[in-house]
Amino acid sequence: MAHSHEQLARLALSEDAPGGDITSRTTIPECTSCEAELVIKQDGVLAGLEAAVAVFETAAAQDWTTVEIDRKAADGDGVRVGDRAALLRGDARAVLRAERPALNLLGHLSGIATLTRTYVDAATPAAILCTRKTLPGLRAVEREAVASGGGTLHRASLSDAILIKDTHVRIAGGVTEAVRRARADGRPIEVEVETLDQLGEALAADVDRILLDNPTPDLVREAIAKVGDPQRLEISGGVDLDNVRAFVDAGARVVSVGRLTHSAPAVDVSLEVIGIDD
């Protein structure tokens, strides 16, 4: 069990049943075992299965019992209505205590992977990047879901890379001064720009990559002509499934999309009990 998955599982279980699952405790006798399956209820791309497994395993360990899990699919797999992600067998109380947080993670993360795959397919041959627009505490697994959907991972945190945004430029007094100050760190520098004039200033400062924010396809085409290398220009802001193809056709090859993580609809999944052993 990955360490981050176990930490997340413990947090999810303590949030959902801080004093235990009183309904299962009062209605299900101790030592009752059950068989259950995780059922996919809409087409999509699976992600979060290992996080969900961690919830079931952690719940069982906390109850000094076991839940056996037979995986029927893997993160990144395309799934259809009626497919089973996994079969579970073990302590019924543990299974039911883990049910909701496990399904929440599986549905949410599969939704991210599904939306990511849709963008990746729509934007070929451009790379679709995620952003830092993630829910606190879920960034690691949301990034895993993006990767499961075929997306490309951007910086994971403010500590990973230098990205000079408009707020930094404003406070530093301009692109040139902000870049000059950042050079002391020694790492590659990316600068966010909105206009061709700002783009020219970033090129003059010889930055490693430029992020063009909220552009039109025409602006993308002009910007790539100035930069020369489309891999050096990241497109961000205002990108959706209706216009991503226009940006790619204009030459974009690196496109970041915040909605992959902040607005992906969850995939419908459920837990169905299929057998009971007293």
PDB file of C-alpha atoms in Angstrom:
ATOM      1  CA  MET A   1       0.000   0.000   0.000  1.00  0.00           C
ATOM      2  CA  ALA A   2       1.556   3.318  -1.054  1.00  0.00           C
ATOM      3  CA  HIS A   3       2.294   5.580   1.892  1.00  0.00           C
ATOM      4  CA  SER A   4       0.229   8.464   0.492  1.00  0.00           C
ATOM      5  CA  HIS A   5      -2.701   6.098  -0.100  1.00  0.00           C
ATOM      6  CA  GLU A   6      -2.556   4.825   3.469  1.00  0.00           C
ATOM      7  CA  GLN A   7      -2.432   8.356   4.872  1.00  0.00           C
ATOM      8  CA  LEU A   8      -5.392   9.358   2.735  1.00  0.00           C
ATOM      9  CA  ALA A   9      -7.302   6.238   3.758  1.00  0.00           C
ATOM     10  CA  ARG A  10      -6.796   6.964   7.450  1.00  0.00           C
ATOM     11  CA  LEU A  11      -7.961  10.553   6.999  1.00  0.00           C
ATOM     12  CA  ALA A  12     -11.021   9.500   4.988  1.00  0.00           C
ATOM     13  CA  LEU A  13     -12.044   6.850   7.504  1.00  0.00           C
ATOM     14  CA  SER A  14     -11.599   9.142  10.512  1.00  0.00           C
ATOM     15  CA  GLU A  15     -13.652  11.823   8.783  1.00  0.00           C
ATOM     16  CA  ASP A  16     -16.498   9.485   7.819  1.00  0.00           C
ATOM     17  CA  ALA A  17     -16.682   7.394  10.997  1.00  0.00           C
ATOM     18  CA  PRO A  18     -14.914   9.275  13.811  1.00  0.00           C
ATOM     19  CA  GLY A  19     -16.760   7.211  16.418  1.00  0.00           C
ATOM     20  CA  GLY A  20     -17.122   4.077  14.330  1.00  0.00           C
ATOM     21  CA  ASP A  21     -19.918   2.967  12.012  1.00  0.00           C
ATOM     22  CA  ILE A  22     -22.762   2.807  14.525  1.00  0.00           C
ATOM     23  CA  THR A  23     -25.288   1.510  11.988  1.00  0.00           C
ATOM     24  CA  SER A  24     -23.191  -1.512  11.002  1.00  0.00           C
ATOM     25  CA  ARG A  25     -22.197  -2.081  14.623  1.00  0.00           C
ATOM     26  CA  THR A  26     -25.836  -2.314  15.715  1.00  0.00           C
ATOM     27  CA  THR A  27     -27.240  -4.260  12.756  1.00  0.00           C
ATOM     28  CA  ILE A  28     -24.452  -6.652  11.724  1.00  0.00           C
ATOM     29  CA  PRO A  29     -23.178  -9.300  14.169  1.00  0.00           C
ATOM     30  CA  GLU A  30     -19.443  -9.500  14.820  1.00  0.00           C
ATOM     31  CA  CYS A  31     -17.467 -11.881  12.599  1.00  0.00           C
ATOM     32  CA  THR A  32     -20.010 -11.673   9.773  1.00  0.00           C
ATOM     33  CA  SER A  33     -18.280 -11.974   6.408  1.00  0.00           C
ATOM     34  CA  CYS A  34     -19.531 -10.843   3.034  1.00  0.00           C
ATOM     35  CA  GLU A  35     -18.625 -10.847  -0.615  1.00  0.00           C
ATOM     36  CA  ALA A  36     -19.040  -7.612  -2.553  1.00  0.00           C
ATOM     37  CA  GLU A  37     -18.072  -6.142  -5.889  1.00  0.00           C
ATOM     38  CA  LEU A  38     -17.139  -2.662  -7.038  1.00  0.00           C
ATOM     39  CA  VAL A  39     -19.340  -2.048 -10.068  1.00  0.00           C
ATOM     40  CA  ILE A  40     -18.801   0.555 -12.790  1.00  0.00           C
ATOM     41  CA  LYS A  41     -22.070   2.256 -13.721  1.00  0.00           C
ATOM     42  CA  GLN A  42     -20.936   4.447 -16.622  1.00  0.00           C
ATOM     43  CA  ASP A  43     -18.290   4.275 -19.326  1.00  0.00           C
ATOM     44  CA  GLY A  44     -14.973   5.914 -18.532  1.00  0.00           C
ATOM     45  CA  VAL A  45     -11.342   5.450 -17.542  1.00  0.00           C
ATOM     46  CA  LEU A  46     -10.554   3.821 -14.216  1.00  0.00           C
ATOM     47  CA  ALA A  47      -8.376   5.619 -11.683  1.00  0.00           C
ATOM     48  CA  GLY A  48      -8.103   5.574  -7.917  1.00  0.00           C
ATOM     49  CA  LEU A  49      -8.480   1.818  -7.546  1.00  0.00           C
ATOM     50  CA  GLU A  50      -5.346   1.555  -5.420  1.00  0.00           C
ATOM     51  CA  ALA A  51      -6.519   4.438  -3.244  1.00  0.00           C
ATOM     52  CA  ALA A  52      -9.873   2.706  -2.795  1.00  0.00           C
ATOM     53  CA  VAL A  53      -8.159  -0.597  -2.016  1.00  0.00           C
ATOM     54  CA  ALA A  54      -6.128   1.208   0.641  1.00  0.00           C
ATOM     55  CA  VAL A  55      -9.347   2.358   2.319  1.00  0.00           C
ATOM     56  CA  PHE A  56     -10.691  -1.206   2.560  1.00  0.00           C
ATOM     57  CA  GLU A  57      -7.349  -2.579   3.754  1.00  0.00           C
ATOM     58  CA  THR A  58      -6.908   0.177   6.323  1.00  0.00           C
ATOM     59  CA  ALA A  59     -10.448  -0.263   7.677  1.00  0.00           C
ATOM     60  CA  ALA A  60      -9.831  -3.991   8.058  1.00  0.00           C
ATOM     61  CA  ALA A  61      -6.480  -3.476   9.771  1.00  0.00           C
ATOM     62  CA  GLN A  62      -8.019  -0.985  12.202  1.00  0.00           C
ATOM     63  CA  ASP A  63     -10.673  -3.583  13.074  1.00  0.00           C
ATOM     64  CA  TRP A  64      -8.070  -6.350  13.510  1.00  0.00           C
ATOM     65  CA  THR A  65      -9.607  -8.303  10.665  1.00  0.00           C
ATOM     66  CA  THR A  66      -9.060  -8.799   6.936  1.00  0.00           C
ATOM     67  CA  VAL A  67     -10.610  -7.952   3.583  1.00  0.00           C
ATOM     68  CA  GLU A  68      -9.298  -9.837   0.551  1.00  0.00           C
ATOM     69  CA  ILE A  69      -9.366  -7.899  -2.707  1.00  0.00           C
ATOM     70  CA  ASP A  70      -9.313  -9.426  -6.173  1.00  0.00           C
ATOM     71  CA  ARG A  71      -8.615  -6.666  -8.684  1.00  0.00           C
ATOM     72  CA  LYS A  72     -10.470  -7.086 -11.972  1.00  0.00           C
ATOM     73  CA  ALA A  73      -9.092  -3.951 -13.630  1.00  0.00           C
ATOM     74  CA  ALA A  74      -6.248  -1.459 -13.204  1.00  0.00           C
ATOM     75  CA  ASP A  75      -5.883   2.305 -13.178  1.00  0.00           C
ATOM     76  CA  GLY A  76      -5.782   3.564 -16.749  1.00  0.00           C
ATOM     77  CA  ASP A  77      -8.085   0.848 -18.100  1.00  0.00           C
ATOM     78  CA  GLY A  78     -11.087   1.823 -20.152  1.00  0.00           C
ATOM     79  CA  VAL A  79     -14.208   0.549 -18.402  1.00  0.00           C
ATOM     80  CA  ARG A  80     -17.804   0.079 -19.474  1.00  0.00           C
ATOM     81  CA  VAL A  81     -21.154   0.017 -17.692  1.00  0.00           C
ATOM     82  CA  GLY A  82     -21.424  -3.198 -15.696  1.00  0.00           C
ATOM     83  CA  ASP A  83     -17.698  -3.884 -15.443  1.00  0.00           C
ATOM     84  CA  ARG A  84     -16.339  -4.888 -12.048  1.00  0.00           C
ATOM     85  CA  ALA A  85     -13.281  -3.048 -10.757  1.00  0.00           C
ATOM     86  CA  ALA A  86     -12.704  -5.512  -7.916  1.00  0.00           C
ATOM     87  CA  LEU A  87     -14.205  -8.299  -5.835  1.00  0.00           C
ATOM     88  CA  LEU A  88     -14.047  -8.033  -2.033  1.00  0.00           C
ATOM     89  CA  ARG A  89     -14.310 -10.768   0.552  1.00  0.00           C
ATOM     90  CA  GLY A  90     -13.995 -10.257   4.284  1.00  0.00           C
ATOM     91  CA  ASP A  91     -15.383  -8.686   7.430  1.00  0.00           C
ATOM     92  CA  ALA A  92     -18.731  -7.088   6.597  1.00  0.00           C
ATOM     93  CA  ARG A  93     -18.406  -4.281   9.134  1.00  0.00           C
ATOM     94  CA  ALA A  94     -15.024  -3.270   7.735  1.00  0.00           C
ATOM     95  CA  VAL A  95     -16.301  -3.419   4.149  1.00  0.00           C
ATOM     96  CA  LEU A  96     -19.291  -1.187   4.908  1.00  0.00           C
ATOM     97  CA  ARG A  97     -17.251   1.287   6.959  1.00  0.00           C
ATOM     98  CA  ALA A  98     -14.882   1.700   4.042  1.00  0.00           C
ATOM     99  CA  GLU A  99     -17.581   1.760   1.358  1.00  0.00           C
ATOM    100  CA  ARG A 100     -18.363   5.465   1.054  1.00  0.00           C
ATOM    101  CA  PRO A 101     -14.853   6.964   1.264  1.00  0.00           C
ATOM    102  CA  ALA A 102     -13.538   4.267  -1.084  1.00  0.00           C
ATOM    103  CA  LEU A 103     -16.279   4.951  -3.634  1.00  0.00           C
ATOM    104  CA  ASN A 104     -15.813   8.708  -3.277  1.00  0.00           C
ATOM    105  CA  LEU A 105     -12.154   8.366  -4.221  1.00  0.00           C
ATOM    106  CA  LEU A 106     -12.765   5.837  -6.982  1.00  0.00           C
ATOM    107  CA  GLY A 107     -15.531   7.889  -8.600  1.00  0.00           C
ATOM    108  CA  HIS A 108     -13.749  11.250  -8.296  1.00  0.00           C
ATOM    109  CA  LEU A 109     -10.397  10.000  -9.556  1.00  0.00           C
ATOM    110  CA  SER A 110     -11.957   7.985 -12.387  1.00  0.00           C
ATOM    111  CA  GLY A 111     -13.750  11.172 -13.382  1.00  0.00           C
ATOM    112  CA  ILE A 112     -10.419  12.991 -13.624  1.00  0.00           C
ATOM    113  CA  ALA A 113      -8.888  10.185 -15.684  1.00  0.00           C
ATOM    114  CA  THR A 114     -11.930  10.070 -17.956  1.00  0.00           C
ATOM    115  CA  LEU A 115     -11.927  13.809 -18.613  1.00  0.00           C
ATOM    116  CA  THR A 116      -8.168  13.773 -19.135  1.00  0.00           C
ATOM    117  CA  ARG A 117      -8.450  11.000 -21.723  1.00  0.00           C
ATOM    118  CA  THR A 118     -11.138  13.006 -23.530  1.00  0.00           C
ATOM    119  CA  TYR A 119      -8.822  16.033 -23.722  1.00  0.00           C
ATOM    120  CA  VAL A 120      -5.833  13.926 -24.757  1.00  0.00           C
ATOM    121  CA  ASP A 121      -7.818  12.353 -27.590  1.00  0.00           C
ATOM    122  CA  ALA A 122      -9.153  15.749 -28.690  1.00  0.00           C
ATOM    123  CA  ALA A 123      -5.739  17.435 -28.635  1.00  0.00           C
ATOM    124  CA  THR A 124      -3.482  14.884 -30.339  1.00  0.00           C
ATOM    125  CA  PRO A 125      -0.539  15.412 -30.891  1.00  0.00           C
ATOM    126  CA  ALA A 126      -0.343  18.065 -28.169  1.00  0.00           C
ATOM    127  CA  ALA A 127       0.464  17.151 -24.567  1.00  0.00           C
ATOM    128  CA  ILE A 128      -2.273  17.895 -22.016  1.00  0.00           C
ATOM    129  CA  LEU A 129      -0.856  19.085 -18.696  1.00  0.00           C
ATOM    130  CA  CYS A 130      -2.506  19.275 -15.293  1.00  0.00           C
ATOM    131  CA  THR A 131      -2.183  22.272 -12.959  1.00  0.00           C
ATOM    132  CA  ARG A 132      -2.062  23.000  -9.225  1.00  0.00           C
ATOM    133  CA  LYS A 133      -5.843  23.499  -9.173  1.00  0.00           C
ATOM    134  CA  THR A 134      -6.354  20.465  -6.957  1.00  0.00           C
ATOM    135  CA  LEU A 135      -8.180  19.854  -3.680  1.00  0.00           C
ATOM    136  CA  PRO A 136      -5.945  20.161  -0.600  1.00  0.00           C
ATOM    137  CA  GLY A 137      -4.801  16.723   0.513  1.00  0.00           C
ATOM    138  CA  LEU A 138      -5.759  15.079  -2.783  1.00  0.00           C
ATOM    139  CA  ARG A 139      -3.076  16.450  -5.095  1.00  0.00           C
ATOM    140  CA  ALA A 140      -0.987  13.266  -5.192  1.00  0.00           C
ATOM    141  CA  VAL A 141      -3.878  10.986  -6.133  1.00  0.00           C
ATOM    142  CA  GLU A 142      -5.425  13.541  -8.501  1.00  0.00           C
ATOM    143  CA  ARG A 143      -2.107  13.728 -10.344  1.00  0.00           C
ATOM    144  CA  GLU A 144      -2.022   9.927 -10.480  1.00  0.00           C
ATOM    145  CA  ALA A 145      -5.488  10.067 -12.064  1.00  0.00           C
ATOM    146  CA  VAL A 146      -4.314  12.566 -14.685  1.00  0.00           C
ATOM    147  CA  ALA A 147      -1.458  10.228 -15.573  1.00  0.00           C
ATOM    148  CA  SER A 148      -3.906   7.299 -15.750  1.00  0.00           C
ATOM    149  CA  GLY A 149      -5.890   9.281 -18.303  1.00  0.00           C
ATOM    150  CA  GLY A 150      -2.817   9.879 -20.453  1.00  0.00           C
ATOM    151  CA  GLY A 151      -2.132  13.425 -19.278  1.00  0.00           C
ATOM    152  CA  THR A 152       1.267  14.951 -18.585  1.00  0.00           C
ATOM    153  CA  LEU A 153       2.247  16.045 -15.082  1.00  0.00           C
ATOM    154  CA  HIS A 154       3.231  19.688 -14.559  1.00  0.00           C
ATOM    155  CA  ARG A 155       5.009  20.950 -11.433  1.00  0.00           C
ATOM    156  CA  ALA A 156       3.516  19.363  -8.319  1.00  0.00           C
ATOM    157  CA  SER A 157       4.118  22.317  -6.024  1.00  0.00           C
ATOM    158  CA  LEU A 158       5.601  25.784  -5.707  1.00  0.00           C
ATOM    159  CA  SER A 159       8.815  24.101  -4.569  1.00  0.00           C
ATOM    160  CA  ASP A 160       9.315  22.169  -7.806  1.00  0.00           C
ATOM    161  CA  ALA A 161       9.937  24.803 -10.464  1.00  0.00           C
ATOM    162  CA  ILE A 162      10.090  28.532 -11.112  1.00  0.00           C
ATOM    163  CA  LEU A 163       6.999  29.889 -12.851  1.00  0.00           C
ATOM    164  CA  ILE A 164       6.898  33.677 -12.817  1.00  0.00           C
ATOM    165  CA  LYS A 165       3.243  34.706 -13.041  1.00  0.00           C
ATOM    166  CA  ASP A 166       1.665  38.119 -13.618  1.00  0.00           C
ATOM    167  CA  THR A 167       1.517  38.765  -9.869  1.00  0.00           C
ATOM    168  CA  HIS A 168       5.266  38.196  -9.512  1.00  0.00           C
ATOM    169  CA  VAL A 169       5.907  40.453 -12.510  1.00  0.00           C
ATOM    170  CA  ARG A 170       3.742  43.204 -11.058  1.00  0.00           C
ATOM    171  CA  ILE A 171       5.448  43.118  -7.672  1.00  0.00           C
ATOM    172  CA  ALA A 172       8.967  42.772  -9.110  1.00  0.00           C
ATOM    173  CA  GLY A 173       8.427  45.657 -11.518  1.00  0.00           C
ATOM    174  CA  GLY A 174       8.461  43.840 -14.842  1.00  0.00           C
ATOM    175  CA  VAL A 175       9.351  40.620 -16.637  1.00  0.00           C
ATOM    176  CA  THR A 176      13.032  41.521 -17.048  1.00  0.00           C
ATOM    177  CA  GLU A 177      13.546  42.327 -13.375  1.00  0.00           C
ATOM    178  CA  ALA A 178      11.608  39.285 -12.179  1.00  0.00           C
ATOM    179  CA  VAL A 179      13.712  37.001 -14.390  1.00  0.00           C
ATOM    180  CA  ARG A 180      16.939  38.699 -13.267  1.00  0.00           C
ATOM    181  CA  ARG A 181      16.077  37.998  -9.634  1.00  0.00           C
ATOM    182  CA  ALA A 182      15.029  34.403 -10.340  1.00  0.00           C
ATOM    183  CA  ARG A 183      18.317  33.606 -12.092  1.00  0.00           C
ATOM    184  CA  ALA A 184      20.057  33.463  -8.714  1.00  0.00           C
ATOM    185  CA  ASP A 185      18.235  30.209  -7.985  1.00  0.00           C
ATOM    186  CA  GLY A 186      19.885  28.479 -10.924  1.00  0.00           C
ATOM    187  CA  ARG A 187      16.857  26.484 -12.042  1.00  0.00           C
ATOM    188  CA  PRO A 188      14.980  26.710 -15.374  1.00  0.00           C
ATOM    189  CA  ILE A 189      12.561  29.627 -15.558  1.00  0.00           C
ATOM    190  CA  GLU A 190       9.090  29.833 -17.067  1.00  0.00           C
ATOM    191  CA  VAL A 191       7.301  33.164 -17.418  1.00  0.00           C
ATOM    192  CA  GLU A 192       3.594  33.818 -17.866  1.00  0.00           C
ATOM    193  CA  VAL A 193       2.695  36.414 -20.515  1.00  0.00           C
ATOM    194  CA  GLU A 194      -0.525  37.674 -22.042  1.00  0.00           C
ATOM    195  CA  THR A 195       0.621  39.808 -24.973  1.00  0.00           C
ATOM    196  CA  LEU A 196       3.168  39.679 -27.790  1.00  0.00           C
ATOM    197  CA  ASP A 197       5.038  42.589 -26.170  1.00  0.00           C
ATOM    198  CA  GLN A 198       5.419  40.628 -22.939  1.00  0.00           C
ATOM    199  CA  LEU A 199       6.394  37.590 -24.989  1.00  0.00           C
ATOM    200  CA  GLY A 200       9.150  39.616 -26.646  1.00  0.00           C
ATOM    201  CA  GLU A 201      10.412  40.723 -23.234  1.00  0.00           C
ATOM    202  CA  ALA A 202      10.479  37.109 -22.025  1.00  0.00           C
ATOM    203  CA  LEU A 203      12.381  36.021 -25.131  1.00  0.00           C
ATOM    204  CA  ALA A 204      14.852  38.843 -24.675  1.00  0.00           C
ATOM    205  CA  ALA A 205      15.397  37.624 -21.106  1.00  0.00           C
ATOM    206  CA  ASP A 206      16.153  34.167 -22.561  1.00  0.00           C
ATOM    207  CA  VAL A 207      13.777  32.243 -20.331  1.00  0.00           C
ATOM    208  CA  ASP A 208      13.434  28.497 -20.754  1.00  0.00           C
ATOM    209  CA  ARG A 209       9.684  28.343 -21.296  1.00  0.00           C
ATOM    210  CA  ILE A 210       6.834  30.799 -21.777  1.00  0.00           C
ATOM    211  CA  LEU A 211       3.250  30.348 -20.621  1.00  0.00           C
ATOM    212  CA  LEU A 212       0.775  32.192 -22.843  1.00  0.00           C
ATOM    213  CA  ASP A 213      -2.283  32.911 -20.720  1.00  0.00           C
ATOM    214  CA  ASN A 214      -5.852  33.158 -22.050  1.00  0.00           C
ATOM    215  CA  PRO A 215      -4.880  33.451 -25.716  1.00  0.00           C
ATOM    216  CA  THR A 216      -6.906  33.210 -28.890  1.00  0.00           C
ATOM    217  CA  PRO A 217      -5.865  30.696 -31.562  1.00  0.00           C
ATOM    218  CA  ASP A 218      -4.606  33.601 -33.677  1.00  0.00           C
ATOM    219  CA  LEU A 219      -2.410  34.819 -30.813  1.00  0.00           C
ATOM    220  CA  VAL A 220      -1.074  31.293 -30.363  1.00  0.00           C
ATOM    221  CA  ARG A 221      -0.129  31.147 -34.032  1.00  0.00           C
ATOM    222  CA  GLU A 222       1.707  34.494 -33.827  1.00  0.00           C
ATOM    223  CA  ALA A 223       3.398  33.564 -30.565  1.00  0.00           C
ATOM    224  CA  ILE A 224       4.719  30.254 -31.905  1.00  0.00           C
ATOM    225  CA  ALA A 225       6.093  32.064 -34.957  1.00  0.00           C
ATOM    226  CA  LYS A 226       8.032  34.360 -32.606  1.00  0.00           C
ATOM    227  CA  VAL A 227       9.216  31.629 -30.241  1.00  0.00           C
ATOM    228  CA  GLY A 228      10.146  29.203 -33.004  1.00  0.00           C
ATOM    229  CA  ASP A 229       9.765  26.065 -30.888  1.00  0.00           C
ATOM    230  CA  PRO A 230       6.182  25.086 -29.956  1.00  0.00           C
ATOM    231  CA  GLN A 231       7.498  22.892 -27.119  1.00  0.00           C
ATOM    232  CA  ARG A 232       8.814  26.049 -25.458  1.00  0.00           C
ATOM    233  CA  LEU A 233       5.366  27.674 -25.381  1.00  0.00           C
ATOM    234  CA  GLU A 234       2.704  26.486 -22.934  1.00  0.00           C
ATOM    235  CA  ILE A 235      -0.919  27.444 -23.588  1.00  0.00           C
ATOM    236  CA  SER A 236      -3.114  27.957 -20.544  1.00  0.00           C
ATOM    237  CA  GLY A 237      -6.398  29.551 -19.556  1.00  0.00           C
ATOM    238  CA  GLY A 238      -9.793  29.314 -21.202  1.00  0.00           C
ATOM    239  CA  VAL A 239      -9.098  25.948 -22.817  1.00  0.00           C
ATOM    240  CA  ASP A 240     -12.121  23.659 -23.073  1.00  0.00           C
ATOM    241  CA  LEU A 241     -13.234  20.760 -25.231  1.00  0.00           C
ATOM    242  CA  ASP A 242     -14.936  23.125 -27.675  1.00  0.00           C
ATOM    243  CA  ASN A 243     -11.775  25.081 -28.487  1.00  0.00           C
ATOM    244  CA  VAL A 244      -8.788  22.852 -27.678  1.00  0.00           C
ATOM    245  CA  ARG A 245      -8.617  21.592 -31.255  1.00  0.00           C
ATOM    246  CA  ALA A 246      -8.412  25.157 -32.555  1.00  0.00           C
ATOM    247  CA  PHE A 247      -5.389  25.828 -30.326  1.00  0.00           C
ATOM    248  CA  VAL A 248      -3.697  22.627 -31.500  1.00  0.00           C
ATOM    249  CA  ASP A 249      -4.427  23.439 -35.123  1.00  0.00           C
ATOM    250  CA  ALA A 250      -2.830  26.850 -34.482  1.00  0.00           C
ATOM    251  CA  GLY A 251       0.356  25.031 -33.486  1.00  0.00           C
ATOM    252  CA  ALA A 252       0.064  24.537 -29.730  1.00  0.00           C
ATOM    253  CA  ARG A 253       1.846  21.423 -28.503  1.00  0.00           C
ATOM    254  CA  VAL A 254       1.822  22.009 -24.727  1.00  0.00           C
ATOM    255  CA  VAL A 255      -1.607  22.780 -23.244  1.00  0.00           C
ATOM    256  CA  SER A 256      -2.396  22.994 -19.515  1.00  0.00           C
ATOM    257  CA  VAL A 257      -5.983  22.495 -18.377  1.00  0.00           C
ATOM    258  CA  GLY A 258      -7.083  23.294 -14.821  1.00  0.00           C
ATOM    259  CA  ARG A 259     -10.513  21.738 -15.221  1.00  0.00           C
ATOM    260  CA  LEU A 260      -8.976  18.261 -15.386  1.00  0.00           C
ATOM    261  CA  THR A 261      -8.781  18.314 -11.601  1.00  0.00           C
ATOM    262  CA  HIS A 262     -11.109  21.086 -10.447  1.00  0.00           C
ATOM    263  CA  SER A 263     -14.184  20.342 -12.560  1.00  0.00           C
ATOM    264  CA  ALA A 264     -14.162  16.692 -13.633  1.00  0.00           C
ATOM    265  CA  PRO A 265     -17.554  15.000 -13.076  1.00  0.00           C
ATOM    266  CA  ALA A 266     -17.275  11.841 -10.989  1.00  0.00           C
ATOM    267  CA  VAL A 267     -17.766   8.471 -12.635  1.00  0.00           C
ATOM    268  CA  ASP A 268     -20.689   6.575 -11.076  1.00  0.00           C
ATOM    269  CA  VAL A 269     -19.472   3.503  -9.167  1.00  0.00           C
ATOM    270  CA  SER A 270     -21.171   1.387  -6.521  1.00  0.00           C
ATOM    271  CA  LEU A 271     -20.560  -1.431  -4.060  1.00  0.00           C
ATOM    272  CA  GLU A 272     -22.918  -4.388  -4.320  1.00  0.00           C
ATOM    273  CA  VAL A 273     -23.040  -7.127  -1.670  1.00  0.00           C
ATOM    274  CA  ILE A 274     -23.374 -10.457  -3.491  1.00  0.00           C
ATOM    275  CA  GLY A 275     -22.903 -12.944  -0.660  1.00  0.00           C
ATOM    276  CA  ILE A 276     -23.090 -13.273   3.139  1.00  0.00           C
ATOM    277  CA  ASP A 277     -21.384 -15.753   5.467  1.00  0.00           C
ATOM    278  CA  ASP A 278     -22.409 -15.746   9.134  1.00  0.00           C
TER     279      ASP A 278
END
